PDB file of C-alpha atoms and ligand atoms in Angstrom:
ATOM      1  CA  UNK A  48      27.849  -5.471   2.815  1.00 76.00           C
ATOM      2  CA  UNK A  49      29.001  -5.819  -0.736  1.00 95.00           C
ATOM      3  CA  UNK A  50      27.016  -4.346  -3.574  1.00 98.00           C
ATOM      4  CA  UNK A  51      26.265  -7.896  -5.243  1.00 98.00           C
ATOM      5  CA  UNK A  52      24.672  -9.098  -1.960  1.00 98.00           C
ATOM      6  CA  UNK A  53      22.563  -5.849  -1.591  1.00 98.00           C
ATOM      7  CA  UNK A  54      21.337  -6.173  -5.192  1.00 98.00           C
ATOM      8  CA  UNK A  55      20.624  -9.881  -4.690  1.00 98.00           C
ATOM      9  CA  UNK A  56      18.869  -9.385  -1.386  1.00 98.00           C
ATOM     10  CA  UNK A  57      16.577  -6.653  -2.793  1.00 98.00           C
ATOM     11  CA  UNK A  58      15.577  -8.832  -5.707  1.00 98.00           C
ATOM     12  CA  UNK A  59      14.829 -11.619  -3.352  1.00 98.00           C
ATOM     13  CA  UNK A  60      12.666  -9.302  -1.081  1.00 98.00           C
ATOM     14  CA  UNK A  61      10.859  -7.890  -4.048  1.00 98.00           C
ATOM     15  CA  UNK A  62       9.967 -11.266  -5.391  1.00 95.00           C
ATOM     16  CA  UNK A  63       7.911 -12.065  -2.365  1.00 91.00           C
ATOM     17  CA  UNK A  64       6.065  -8.716  -2.311  1.00 96.00           C
ATOM     18  CA  UNK A  65       2.316  -8.886  -2.791  1.00 96.00           C
ATOM     19  CA  UNK A  66       1.941  -5.146  -3.703  1.00 96.00           C
ATOM     20  CA  UNK A  67       2.968  -5.057  -7.268  1.00 97.00           C
ATOM     21  CA  UNK A  68       1.078  -2.226  -8.815  1.00 97.00           C
ATOM     22  CA  UNK A  69      -0.887  -2.444 -12.032  1.00 96.00           C
ATOM     23  CA  UNK A  70       0.625  -3.258 -15.326  1.00 96.00           C
ATOM     24  CA  UNK A  71      -0.279  -0.569 -18.029  1.00 96.00           C
ATOM     25  CA  UNK A  72      -3.056  -1.806 -20.279  1.00 95.00           C
ATOM     26  CA  UNK A  73      -3.577   1.032 -22.669  1.00 95.00           C
ATOM     27  CA  UNK A  74      -0.890  -0.300 -24.885  1.00 95.00           C
ATOM     28  CA  UNK A  75      -2.282  -3.870 -25.337  1.00 96.00           C
ATOM     29  CA  UNK A  76       1.101  -5.489 -25.627  1.00 95.00           C
ATOM     30  CA  UNK A  77       2.203  -4.242 -22.354  1.00 96.00           C
ATOM     31  CA  UNK A  78      -0.900  -5.703 -20.673  1.00 96.00           C
ATOM     32  CA  UNK A  79       0.488  -9.054 -21.362  1.00 96.00           C
ATOM     33  CA  UNK A  80       3.679  -8.779 -19.374  1.00 97.00           C
ATOM     34  CA  UNK A  81       3.858 -10.971 -16.188  1.00 97.00           C
ATOM     35  CA  UNK A  82       3.523  -8.640 -13.105  1.00 97.00           C
ATOM     36  CA  UNK A  83       5.756 -11.065 -11.062  1.00 97.00           C
ATOM     37  CA  UNK A  84       8.815 -10.024 -12.957  1.00 98.00           C
ATOM     38  CA  UNK A  85      11.630  -7.970 -11.187  1.00 98.00           C
ATOM     39  CA  UNK A  86      15.058  -7.228 -12.358  1.00 98.00           C
ATOM     40  CA  UNK A  87      17.789  -4.971 -10.918  1.00 98.00           C
ATOM     41  CA  UNK A  88      21.250  -4.072 -12.364  1.00 99.00           C
ATOM     42  CA  UNK A  89      23.902  -1.678 -11.079  1.00 98.00           C
ATOM     43  CA  UNK A  90      26.606  -0.883 -13.507  1.00 98.00           C
ATOM     44  CA  UNK A  91      29.864   0.627 -12.495  1.00 98.00           C
ATOM     45  CA  UNK A  92      32.228   2.849 -14.473  1.00 97.00           C
ATOM     46  CA  UNK A  93      34.733  -0.014 -14.620  1.00 97.00           C
ATOM     47  CA  UNK A  94      32.262  -2.138 -16.512  1.00 95.00           C
ATOM     48  CA  UNK A  95      31.255  -4.397 -13.622  1.00 97.00           C
ATOM     49  CA  UNK A  96      27.684  -5.053 -13.450  1.00 98.00           C
ATOM     50  CA  UNK A  97      25.853  -6.320 -10.382  1.00 98.00           C
ATOM     51  CA  UNK A  98      22.635  -7.910 -11.405  1.00 98.00           C
ATOM     52  CA  UNK A  99      19.815  -9.983  -9.862  1.00 98.00           C
ATOM     53  CA  UNK A 100      16.318 -11.284 -10.555  1.00 98.00           C
ATOM     54  CA  UNK A 101      15.042 -10.904 -14.092  1.00 98.00           C
ATOM     55  CA  UNK A 102      17.947  -8.515 -15.006  1.00 98.00           C
ATOM     56  CA  UNK A 103      18.490 -10.351 -18.233  1.00 98.00           C
ATOM     57  CA  UNK A 104      15.011 -10.362 -19.636  1.00 98.00           C
ATOM     58  CA  UNK A 105      14.200  -7.686 -22.186  1.00 98.00           C
ATOM     59  CA  UNK A 106      11.361  -5.180 -21.465  1.00 98.00           C
ATOM     60  CA  UNK A 107       9.875  -2.231 -23.189  1.00 98.00           C
ATOM     61  CA  UNK A 108      11.796   0.950 -22.148  1.00 98.00           C
ATOM     62  CA  UNK A 109       8.978   3.247 -23.402  1.00 98.00           C
ATOM     63  CA  UNK A 110       9.569   6.787 -21.947  1.00 98.00           C
ATOM     64  CA  UNK A 111      13.097   5.927 -20.830  1.00 98.00           C
ATOM     65  CA  UNK A 112      13.907   6.359 -24.456  1.00 98.00           C
ATOM     66  CA  UNK A 113      13.180  10.106 -24.057  1.00 98.00           C
ATOM     67  CA  UNK A 114      16.610  10.392 -22.195  1.00 98.00           C
ATOM     68  CA  UNK A 115      18.462   9.294 -25.349  1.00 98.00           C
ATOM     69  CA  UNK A 116      16.487  11.286 -27.812  1.00 98.00           C
ATOM     70  CA  UNK A 117      16.983  14.265 -25.635  1.00 98.00           C
ATOM     71  CA  UNK A 118      20.665  13.660 -25.558  1.00 98.00           C
ATOM     72  CA  UNK A 119      20.705  13.536 -29.395  1.00 98.00           C
ATOM     73  CA  UNK A 120      18.548  16.596 -29.688  1.00 98.00           C
ATOM     74  CA  UNK A 121      20.823  18.730 -27.350  1.00 98.00           C
ATOM     75  CA  UNK A 122      23.821  17.384 -29.341  1.00 97.00           C
ATOM     76  CA  UNK A 123      22.315  18.577 -32.640  1.00 97.00           C
ATOM     77  CA  UNK A 124      20.414  21.919 -31.583  1.00 97.00           C
ATOM     78  CA  UNK A 125      22.076  22.990 -28.367  1.00 97.00           C
ATOM     79  CA  UNK A 126      20.093  25.465 -26.397  1.00 97.00           C
ATOM     80  CA  UNK A 127      17.920  26.271 -29.327  1.00 98.00           C
ATOM     81  CA  UNK A 128      15.851  23.247 -28.388  1.00 98.00           C
ATOM     82  CA  UNK A 129      14.390  25.202 -25.487  1.00 98.00           C
ATOM     83  CA  UNK A 130      12.630  27.500 -27.914  1.00 98.00           C
ATOM     84  CA  UNK A 131      10.288  24.582 -28.626  1.00 98.00           C
ATOM     85  CA  UNK A 132      10.042  22.916 -25.239  1.00 98.00           C
ATOM     86  CA  UNK A 133      10.304  23.994 -21.680  1.00 98.00           C
ATOM     87  CA  UNK A 134      12.296  22.602 -18.783  1.00 98.00           C
ATOM     88  CA  UNK A 135       9.965  22.896 -15.928  1.00 97.00           C
ATOM     89  CA  UNK A 136       8.248  20.062 -14.116  1.00 97.00           C
ATOM     90  CA  UNK A 137       4.739  19.749 -15.233  1.00 95.00           C
ATOM     91  CA  UNK A 138       2.909  18.531 -12.077  1.00 93.00           C
ATOM     92  CA  UNK A 139       0.689  16.640 -14.566  1.00 93.00           C
ATOM     93  CA  UNK A 140       0.497  12.993 -15.643  1.00 92.00           C
ATOM     94  CA  UNK A 141       2.743  12.039 -18.574  1.00 93.00           C
ATOM     95  CA  UNK A 142       0.111  12.063 -21.083  1.00 93.00           C
ATOM     96  CA  UNK A 143      -1.745  15.288 -20.034  1.00 93.00           C
ATOM     97  CA  UNK A 144      -3.020  17.747 -22.645  1.00 93.00           C
ATOM     98  CA  UNK A 145      -4.086  20.468 -20.125  1.00 93.00           C
ATOM     99  CA  UNK A 146      -1.077  22.798 -20.174  1.00 94.00           C
ATOM    100  CA  UNK A 147      -0.701  22.516 -23.902  1.00 94.00           C
ATOM    101  CA  UNK A 148      -3.815  24.809 -24.349  1.00 90.00           C
ATOM    102  CA  UNK A 149      -2.744  27.485 -21.955  1.00 93.00           C
ATOM    103  CA  UNK A 150       0.927  27.378 -22.949  1.00 94.00           C
ATOM    104  CA  UNK A 151       0.270  27.628 -26.644  1.00 95.00           C
ATOM    105  CA  UNK A 152       1.764  24.296 -27.816  1.00 97.00           C
ATOM    106  CA  UNK A 153       5.088  24.616 -26.023  1.00 97.00           C
ATOM    107  CA  UNK A 154       5.211  21.557 -23.867  1.00 98.00           C
ATOM    108  CA  UNK A 155       6.567  21.991 -20.212  1.00 98.00           C
ATOM    109  CA  UNK A 156       9.583  19.625 -20.550  1.00 98.00           C
ATOM    110  CA  UNK A 157      11.081  16.975 -22.938  1.00 98.00           C
ATOM    111  CA  UNK A 158      10.069  13.965 -20.648  1.00 98.00           C
ATOM    112  CA  UNK A 159       6.264  14.383 -20.715  1.00 97.00           C
ATOM    113  CA  UNK A 160       4.785  12.888 -23.835  1.00 97.00           C
ATOM    114  CA  UNK A 161       3.989  16.234 -25.464  1.00 98.00           C
ATOM    115  CA  UNK A 162       7.729  17.374 -24.994  1.00 98.00           C
ATOM    116  CA  UNK A 163       9.209  14.179 -26.345  1.00 98.00           C
ATOM    117  CA  UNK A 164       6.991  14.340 -29.510  1.00 98.00           C
ATOM    118  CA  UNK A 165       8.507  17.729 -30.037  1.00 98.00           C
ATOM    119  CA  UNK A 166      12.054  16.363 -29.457  1.00 98.00           C
ATOM    120  CA  UNK A 167      11.524  13.533 -31.853  1.00 98.00           C
ATOM    121  CA  UNK A 168      10.075  16.063 -34.551  1.00 98.00           C
ATOM    122  CA  UNK A 169      13.341  18.107 -34.069  1.00 98.00           C
ATOM    123  CA  UNK A 170      15.604  15.251 -34.586  1.00 98.00           C
ATOM    124  CA  UNK A 171      13.640  13.962 -37.549  1.00 98.00           C
ATOM    125  CA  UNK A 172      14.720  16.973 -39.592  1.00 98.00           C
ATOM    126  CA  UNK A 173      16.844  15.952 -42.507  1.00 96.00           C
ATOM    127  CA  UNK A 174      16.217  12.118 -41.801  1.00 97.00           C
ATOM    128  CA  UNK A 175      13.833   9.474 -42.800  1.00 97.00           C
ATOM    129  CA  UNK A 176      12.154   7.931 -39.657  1.00 98.00           C
ATOM    130  CA  UNK A 177      14.062   4.566 -40.392  1.00 98.00           C
ATOM    131  CA  UNK A 178      17.390   6.447 -40.310  1.00 98.00           C
ATOM    132  CA  UNK A 179      16.549   8.308 -37.293  1.00 98.00           C
ATOM    133  CA  UNK A 180      15.483   5.182 -35.515  1.00 98.00           C
ATOM    134  CA  UNK A 181      18.815   3.651 -36.603  1.00 98.00           C
ATOM    135  CA  UNK A 182      20.647   6.591 -35.100  1.00 98.00           C
ATOM    136  CA  UNK A 183      18.782   6.388 -31.801  1.00 98.00           C
ATOM    137  CA  UNK A 184      19.566   2.608 -31.645  1.00 98.00           C
ATOM    138  CA  UNK A 185      23.115   3.237 -32.483  1.00 98.00           C
ATOM    139  CA  UNK A 186      23.424   5.810 -29.690  1.00 98.00           C
ATOM    140  CA  UNK A 187      21.824   3.274 -27.203  1.00 98.00           C
ATOM    141  CA  UNK A 188      24.013   0.415 -28.450  1.00 98.00           C
ATOM    142  CA  UNK A 189      27.361   2.445 -28.142  1.00 98.00           C
ATOM    143  CA  UNK A 190      26.128   3.717 -24.719  1.00 98.00           C
ATOM    144  CA  UNK A 191      25.472   0.093 -23.608  1.00 98.00           C
ATOM    145  CA  UNK A 192      28.580  -1.410 -25.449  1.00 98.00           C
ATOM    146  CA  UNK A 193      25.872  -4.012 -26.630  1.00 98.00           C
ATOM    147  CA  UNK A 194      24.770  -4.486 -30.335  1.00 98.00           C
ATOM    148  CA  UNK A 195      21.891  -6.636 -29.194  1.00 98.00           C
ATOM    149  CA  UNK A 196      19.376  -3.912 -28.656  1.00 98.00           C
ATOM    150  CA  UNK A 197      16.325  -3.832 -30.832  1.00 98.00           C
ATOM    151  CA  UNK A 198      12.966  -2.292 -31.500  1.00 98.00           C
ATOM    152  CA  UNK A 199      10.033  -4.652 -30.701  1.00 98.00           C
ATOM    153  CA  UNK A 200       7.822  -4.062 -33.653  1.00 98.00           C
ATOM    154  CA  UNK A 201       4.540  -5.533 -32.091  1.00 97.00           C
ATOM    155  CA  UNK A 202       4.797  -3.192 -29.212  1.00 98.00           C
ATOM    156  CA  UNK A 203       5.204  -0.375 -31.703  1.00 98.00           C
ATOM    157  CA  UNK A 204       2.282  -1.479 -33.817  1.00 98.00           C
ATOM    158  CA  UNK A 205       0.218  -2.009 -30.551  1.00 97.00           C
ATOM    159  CA  UNK A 206       0.635   1.485 -29.430  1.00 97.00           C
ATOM    160  CA  UNK A 207       0.178   2.870 -33.032  1.00 96.00           C
ATOM    161  CA  UNK A 208      -3.323   1.135 -32.967  1.00 96.00           C
ATOM    162  CA  UNK A 209      -4.271   2.664 -29.661  1.00 96.00           C
ATOM    163  CA  UNK A 210      -2.356   5.934 -29.406  1.00 96.00           C
ATOM    164  CA  UNK A 211      -5.414   8.245 -29.616  1.00 96.00           C
ATOM    165  CA  UNK A 212      -4.171  10.346 -26.666  1.00 96.00           C
ATOM    166  CA  UNK A 213      -0.655  10.912 -28.160  1.00 97.00           C
ATOM    167  CA  UNK A 214      -2.300  11.574 -31.528  1.00 98.00           C
ATOM    168  CA  UNK A 215      -4.424  14.428 -29.843  1.00 97.00           C
ATOM    169  CA  UNK A 216      -1.102  15.797 -28.264  1.00 97.00           C
ATOM    170  CA  UNK A 217       0.658  15.783 -31.737  1.00 98.00           C
ATOM    171  CA  UNK A 218      -2.323  17.459 -33.441  1.00 98.00           C
ATOM    172  CA  UNK A 219      -2.652  20.165 -30.714  1.00 96.00           C
ATOM    173  CA  UNK A 220       1.108  20.946 -30.966  1.00 98.00           C
ATOM    174  CA  UNK A 221       0.846  21.196 -34.696  1.00 98.00           C
ATOM    175  CA  UNK A 222      -2.159  23.485 -34.374  1.00 97.00           C
ATOM    176  CA  UNK A 223       0.217  25.689 -32.622  1.00 97.00           C
ATOM    177  CA  UNK A 224       2.823  25.472 -35.225  1.00 98.00           C
ATOM    178  CA  UNK A 225       5.344  23.689 -33.064  1.00 98.00           C
ATOM    179  CA  UNK A 226       5.731  20.547 -35.357  1.00 98.00           C
ATOM    180  CA  UNK A 227       7.813  20.582 -38.456  1.00 98.00           C
ATOM    181  CA  UNK A 228       6.438  17.218 -39.738  1.00 98.00           C
ATOM    182  CA  UNK A 229       2.929  15.715 -40.088  1.00 98.00           C
ATOM    183  CA  UNK A 230       1.728  14.411 -36.630  1.00 98.00           C
ATOM    184  CA  UNK A 231       1.337  10.813 -37.832  1.00 97.00           C
ATOM    185  CA  UNK A 232       4.942  10.811 -39.233  1.00 97.00           C
ATOM    186  CA  UNK A 233       6.426  11.996 -35.970  1.00 98.00           C
ATOM    187  CA  UNK A 234       4.204   9.685 -33.907  1.00 98.00           C
ATOM    188  CA  UNK A 235       5.327   6.667 -35.979  1.00 98.00           C
ATOM    189  CA  UNK A 236       8.832   7.359 -35.049  1.00 98.00           C
ATOM    190  CA  UNK A 237       8.045   8.116 -31.400  1.00 98.00           C
ATOM    191  CA  UNK A 238       6.194   4.942 -31.012  1.00 98.00           C
ATOM    192  CA  UNK A 239       9.169   2.955 -32.321  1.00 98.00           C
ATOM    193  CA  UNK A 240      11.521   4.638 -30.131  1.00 98.00           C
ATOM    194  CA  UNK A 241       9.457   3.855 -27.085  1.00 98.00           C
ATOM    195  CA  UNK A 242       9.328   0.326 -28.207  1.00 98.00           C
ATOM    196  CA  UNK A 243      12.908  -0.359 -27.826  1.00 98.00           C
ATOM    197  CA  UNK A 244      13.476  -3.528 -25.666  1.00 98.00           C
ATOM    198  CA  UNK A 245      16.298  -3.628 -23.191  1.00 98.00           C
ATOM    199  CA  UNK A 246      17.339  -5.680 -20.270  1.00 99.00           C
ATOM    200  CA  UNK A 247      18.143  -4.200 -16.809  1.00 99.00           C
ATOM    201  CA  UNK A 248      21.834  -5.066 -17.484  1.00 98.00           C
ATOM    202  CA  UNK A 249      21.847  -3.435 -20.924  1.00 98.00           C
ATOM    203  CA  UNK A 250      19.984  -0.291 -19.666  1.00 99.00           C
ATOM    204  CA  UNK A 251      22.250   0.195 -16.549  1.00 98.00           C
ATOM    205  CA  UNK A 252      25.234   0.051 -18.861  1.00 98.00           C
ATOM    206  CA  UNK A 253      23.575   2.338 -21.366  1.00 98.00           C
ATOM    207  CA  UNK A 254      23.012   4.870 -18.373  1.00 98.00           C
ATOM    208  CA  UNK A 255      26.821   5.188 -17.594  1.00 98.00           C
ATOM    209  CA  UNK A 256      27.325   8.013 -19.999  1.00 98.00           C
ATOM    210  CA  UNK A 257      25.272  10.013 -17.678  1.00 98.00           C
ATOM    211  CA  UNK A 258      27.544   9.434 -14.758  1.00 98.00           C
ATOM    212  CA  UNK A 259      30.356  11.554 -15.974  1.00 97.00           C
ATOM    213  CA  UNK A 260      32.679   9.070 -14.544  1.00 98.00           C
ATOM    214  CA  UNK A 261      36.129   8.553 -16.046  1.00 95.00           C
ATOM    215  CA  UNK A 262      36.200   5.653 -18.453  1.00 94.00           C
ATOM    216  CA  UNK A 263      32.588   5.635 -19.505  1.00 96.00           C
ATOM    217  CA  UNK A 264      31.378   6.386 -23.061  1.00 92.00           C
ATOM    218  CA  UNK A 265      31.549  10.198 -23.689  1.00 92.00           C
ATOM    219  CA  UNK A 266      28.586  10.506 -26.025  1.00 95.00           C
ATOM    220  CA  UNK A 267      27.621  13.968 -24.548  1.00 95.00           C
ATOM    221  CA  UNK A 268      29.777  16.447 -22.883  1.00 96.00           C
ATOM    222  CA  UNK A 269      30.110  16.814 -19.125  1.00 97.00           C
ATOM    223  CA  UNK A 270      28.012  20.128 -18.765  1.00 96.00           C
ATOM    224  CA  UNK A 271      25.189  18.607 -20.896  1.00 97.00           C
ATOM    225  CA  UNK A 272      25.222  15.473 -18.892  1.00 98.00           C
ATOM    226  CA  UNK A 273      24.600  17.451 -15.706  1.00 98.00           C
ATOM    227  CA  UNK A 274      21.627  19.121 -17.394  1.00 98.00           C
ATOM    228  CA  UNK A 275      20.097  16.001 -18.485  1.00 98.00           C
ATOM    229  CA  UNK A 276      20.426  14.677 -14.993  1.00 98.00           C
ATOM    230  CA  UNK A 277      18.838  17.935 -13.617  1.00 98.00           C
ATOM    231  CA  UNK A 278      15.796  17.155 -15.935  1.00 98.00           C
ATOM    232  CA  UNK A 279      15.607  13.697 -14.869  1.00 98.00           C
ATOM    233  CA  UNK A 280      15.577  14.757 -11.296  1.00 98.00           C
ATOM    234  CA  UNK A 281      12.984  17.491 -11.742  1.00 98.00           C
ATOM    235  CA  UNK A 282      10.756  15.817 -14.592  1.00 98.00           C
ATOM    236  CA  UNK A 283      11.631  12.156 -14.913  1.00 98.00           C
ATOM    237  CA  UNK A 284       8.771  10.765 -12.900  1.00 98.00           C
ATOM    238  CA  UNK A 285       6.038  13.312 -14.002  1.00 95.00           C
ATOM    239  CA  UNK A 286       3.893  14.499 -11.134  1.00 96.00           C
ATOM    240  CA  UNK A 287       5.720  12.067  -8.826  1.00 97.00           C
ATOM    241  CA  UNK A 288       9.060  13.595  -9.461  1.00 98.00           C
ATOM    242  CA  UNK A 289       9.152  15.364  -6.146  1.00 98.00           C
ATOM    243  CA  UNK A 290       8.194  12.129  -4.456  1.00 98.00           C
ATOM    244  CA  UNK A 291      11.019  10.233  -6.210  1.00 98.00           C
ATOM    245  CA  UNK A 292      13.488  12.740  -5.416  1.00 98.00           C
ATOM    246  CA  UNK A 293      12.498  12.687  -1.817  1.00 98.00           C
ATOM    247  CA  UNK A 294      12.324   8.859  -1.465  1.00 98.00           C
ATOM    248  CA  UNK A 295      15.282   7.880  -3.769  1.00 98.00           C
ATOM    249  CA  UNK A 296      17.413  11.071  -4.109  1.00 98.00           C
ATOM    250  CA  UNK A 297      18.836  10.326  -7.629  1.00 98.00           C
ATOM    251  CA  UNK A 298      17.999  11.571 -11.028  1.00 98.00           C
ATOM    252  CA  UNK A 299      15.848   8.976 -12.584  1.00 98.00           C
ATOM    253  CA  UNK A 300      13.562   8.372 -15.720  1.00 98.00           C
ATOM    254  CA  UNK A 301      10.697   6.006 -15.611  1.00 98.00           C
ATOM    255  CA  UNK A 302       8.881   4.291 -18.336  1.00 98.00           C
ATOM    256  CA  UNK A 303       5.374   2.812 -18.489  1.00 98.00           C
ATOM    257  CA  UNK A 304       6.839  -0.679 -19.215  1.00 98.00           C
ATOM    258  CA  UNK A 305       7.844  -0.604 -15.538  1.00 98.00           C
ATOM    259  CA  UNK A 306      11.493   0.394 -16.111  1.00 98.00           C
ATOM    260  CA  UNK A 307      13.482   3.061 -14.165  1.00 99.00           C
ATOM    261  CA  UNK A 308      17.017   4.276 -15.124  1.00 99.00           C
ATOM    262  CA  UNK A 309      18.941   6.042 -12.350  1.00 99.00           C
ATOM    263  CA  UNK A 310      22.157   7.916 -12.146  1.00 98.00           C
ATOM    264  CA  UNK A 311      24.610   8.057  -9.255  1.00 98.00           C
ATOM    265  CA  UNK A 312      26.904  10.864 -10.559  1.00 98.00           C
ATOM    266  CA  UNK A 313      30.532   9.512 -10.990  1.00 98.00           C
ATOM    267  CA  UNK A 314      29.601   6.210  -9.355  1.00 98.00           C
ATOM    268  CA  UNK A 315      27.038   4.120 -10.991  1.00 98.00           C
ATOM    269  CA  UNK A 316      24.017   3.771 -13.307  1.00 98.00           C
ATOM    270  CA  UNK A 317      21.029   1.685 -12.044  1.00 99.00           C
ATOM    271  CA  UNK A 318      18.181  -0.077 -13.874  1.00 99.00           C
ATOM    272  CA  UNK A 319      15.302  -1.566 -12.180  1.00 99.00           C
ATOM    273  CA  UNK A 320      12.230  -3.217 -13.768  1.00 98.00           C
ATOM    274  CA  UNK A 321       8.891  -4.262 -12.269  1.00 98.00           C
ATOM    275  CA  UNK A 322       5.926  -4.041 -14.702  1.00 98.00           C
ATOM    276  CA  UNK A 323       3.280  -2.985 -12.068  1.00 98.00           C
ATOM    277  CA  UNK A 324       2.740   0.804 -11.917  1.00 98.00           C
ATOM    278  CA  UNK A 325       1.618   3.142  -9.226  1.00 97.00           C
ATOM    279  CA  UNK A 326      -1.065   5.770  -9.733  1.00 96.00           C
ATOM    280  CA  UNK A 327       1.406   8.123 -11.440  1.00 95.00           C
ATOM    281  CA  UNK A 328       2.471   5.638 -13.991  1.00 96.00           C
ATOM    282  CA  UNK A 329       5.901   4.878 -12.415  1.00 97.00           C
ATOM    283  CA  UNK A 330       7.012   1.445 -11.442  1.00 98.00           C
ATOM    284  CA  UNK A 331       5.613   0.706  -7.917  1.00 98.00           C
ATOM    285  CA  UNK A 332       8.142  -2.041  -6.838  1.00 98.00           C
ATOM    286  CA  UNK A 333      10.969  -0.324  -8.937  1.00 98.00           C
ATOM    287  CA  UNK A 334      10.596   2.755  -6.820  1.00 98.00           C
ATOM    288  CA  UNK A 335      10.387   0.709  -3.591  1.00 98.00           C
ATOM    289  CA  UNK A 336      13.538  -1.147  -4.576  1.00 98.00           C
ATOM    290  CA  UNK A 337      15.392   2.032  -5.639  1.00 98.00           C
ATOM    291  CA  UNK A 338      14.633   3.638  -2.185  1.00 98.00           C
ATOM    292  CA  UNK A 339      15.969   0.424  -0.383  1.00 98.00           C
ATOM    293  CA  UNK A 340      19.100   0.424  -2.556  1.00 98.00           C
ATOM    294  CA  UNK A 341      19.832   3.984  -1.980  1.00 98.00           C
ATOM    295  CA  UNK A 342      19.197   3.675   1.783  1.00 98.00           C
ATOM    296  CA  UNK A 343      21.625   0.634   1.846  1.00 98.00           C
ATOM    297  CA  UNK A 344      24.360   2.140  -0.268  1.00 98.00           C
ATOM    298  CA  UNK A 345      24.134   5.683   1.144  1.00 98.00           C
ATOM    299  CA  UNK A 346      23.891   6.893  -2.547  1.00 98.00           C
ATOM    300  CA  UNK A 347      22.259  10.314  -3.034  1.00 98.00           C
ATOM    301  CA  UNK A 348      22.934  13.467  -4.776  1.00 98.00           C
ATOM    302  CA  UNK A 349      21.701  15.323  -1.745  1.00 98.00           C
ATOM    303  CA  UNK A 350      24.799  14.540   0.570  1.00 93.00           C
TER     304      UNK A 350
HETATM  305  N1  LIG B 142       4.832   5.325 -25.381  1.00 96.42           N
HETATM  306  C1  LIG B 142       4.223   5.649 -24.141  1.00 96.42           C
HETATM  307  C2  LIG B 142       3.346   6.744 -24.521  1.00 96.42           C
HETATM  308  O1  LIG B 142       3.548   7.569 -25.235  1.00 96.42           O
HETATM  309  C3  LIG B 142       5.235   6.228 -23.148  1.00 96.42           C
HETATM  310  C4  LIG B 142       4.672   6.690 -21.917  1.00 96.42           C
HETATM  311  C5  LIG B 142       5.618   6.393 -20.677  1.00 96.42           C
HETATM  312  O2  LIG B 142       6.401   5.464 -20.727  1.00 96.42           O
HETATM  313  N2  LIG B 142       5.314   7.008 -19.576  1.00 96.42           N
HETATM  314  O3  LIG B 142       2.196   6.737 -23.817  1.00 96.42           O
END
């Protein structure tokens, strides 16, 4: 069966499923998103995009933004970044504070909130928050080849008003001397980067630079791309990263807005969106759809 039919069929199957998970409520703006939404887009290196369902509706990318800030940070600091943040899976929820205490303020990896806050702090050096946010947007827009990608200010404000847990993480990291800037200054930037809105079509295209396929934007060198993929595979779904690797078999990064970005090295980038989350805070139907898609296409990094 051709790819467009597979994508359309999965979107149709997902539209009818009653089990849709729970929409995140700790960011009030996200609680208002319709759980019936489902979008899927597969971008190929030649620029073709196969899309279905709500693939052209913007959603909040949230933690998927951590892939782009990590790419910027590695570009700027190279391996020095690893002095401030680790690269091991945490086996803990995305917003956990537990390990920060025993590991003295050095977060396990750049994809849990604590680690992403450190990454944002690192790339803020020498920039005003507005400039850095402009740079992050520019990175994402060039990756996607689409200028119509923006920050949703009401989502950022909504998280800023309720971000007690992230504030606790940032203060804790600062207490261990692992933040250069004031916690609130870093968090303001972090909340805005998380509040980037993208459609599945835009996100899939923005993921093409991670495929290392010829003809895709070369924003990061090939060796670094492999490493970002390794981190997506081992840490991209928090304490469900093992389950995602087992079920889907591709590097992926989820966000609490219900999006997942996945990479099929040299072949495709995939974005799926369904706002209802599973117990680990990853899109429930997004994961189900990814599992079906990889089964039907035979795509896997495991052979
Ligand atoms: N902005 C969200 C937070 O910091 C991102 C979390 C996520 O997408 N898992 O809580």
